[in-house]
């Protein structure tokens, strides 16, 4: 990101914001370093030019054919959550049918991150 900021004269904070809202796309390295494709330099200049012409970031997203996060299809999200709820319920049912030894084996094969994700999903589903 520092190189992109240096090449374009646009602050790291602005580049970070544009990336977070989906205007810019970055690849992540194993060390979490962001790599921007050279075409992102052109996109960054386009964004800044259109801002100077008075367009909002949402209007620029539409020009770039980028779906703003606020416009993600809610129905699609609901369907995915229902699928997840079904999967979690099925997993819980299977675990209830297992003996203690098998439950411990299942727990050992599920990462702590996955367990935390399942717990979060259960909270979301039941609220």
PDB file of C-alpha atoms in Angstrom, residues 4-5 7-11 14-15 18 23-24 36 39-50 64:
ATOM      1  CA  UNK A   4       0.782   2.678  -4.253  1.00  0.00           C
ATOM      2  CA  UNK A   5       0.463   5.771  -2.079  1.00  0.00           C
ATOM      3  CA  UNK A   7       3.193   6.349  -6.874  1.00  0.00           C
ATOM      4  CA  UNK A   8      -0.185   8.088  -6.828  1.00  0.00           C
ATOM      5  CA  UNK A   9       0.262  10.776  -4.178  1.00  0.00           C
ATOM      6  CA  UNK A  10      -2.861   9.504  -2.419  1.00  0.00           C
ATOM      7  CA  UNK A  11      -2.669   8.800   1.295  1.00  0.00           C
ATOM      8  CA  UNK A  14      -7.571   6.825   1.609  1.00  0.00           C
ATOM      9  CA  UNK A  15      -6.253   3.763  -0.213  1.00  0.00           C
ATOM     10  CA  UNK A  18     -11.193   2.492  -0.853  1.00  0.00           C
ATOM     11  CA  UNK A  23     -13.342   0.266  -4.854  1.00  0.00           C
ATOM     12  CA  UNK A  24      -9.821  -1.161  -4.978  1.00  0.00           C
ATOM     13  CA  UNK A  36      -2.145  -4.041  -5.847  1.00  0.00           C
ATOM     14  CA  UNK A  39      -4.454  -1.499 -13.057  1.00  0.00           C
ATOM     15  CA  UNK A  40      -5.406  -0.309  -9.577  1.00  0.00           C
ATOM     16  CA  UNK A  41      -3.201   2.764 -10.148  1.00  0.00           C
ATOM     17  CA  UNK A  42      -5.408   3.666 -13.120  1.00  0.00           C
ATOM     18  CA  UNK A  43      -8.542   2.953 -11.091  1.00  0.00           C
ATOM     19  CA  UNK A  44      -7.278   5.127  -8.244  1.00  0.00           C
ATOM     20  CA  UNK A  45      -6.667   8.032 -10.616  1.00  0.00           C
ATOM     21  CA  UNK A  46     -10.136   7.497 -12.120  1.00  0.00           C
ATOM     22  CA  UNK A  47     -11.742   7.537  -8.655  1.00  0.00           C
ATOM     23  CA  UNK A  48      -9.966  10.745  -7.688  1.00  0.00           C
ATOM     24  CA  UNK A  49     -10.830  12.383 -11.015  1.00  0.00           C
ATOM     25  CA  UNK A  50     -14.517  11.493 -10.670  1.00  0.00           C
ATOM     26  CA  UNK A  64     -17.132   0.805 -12.127  1.00  0.00           C
TER      27      UNK A  64
END
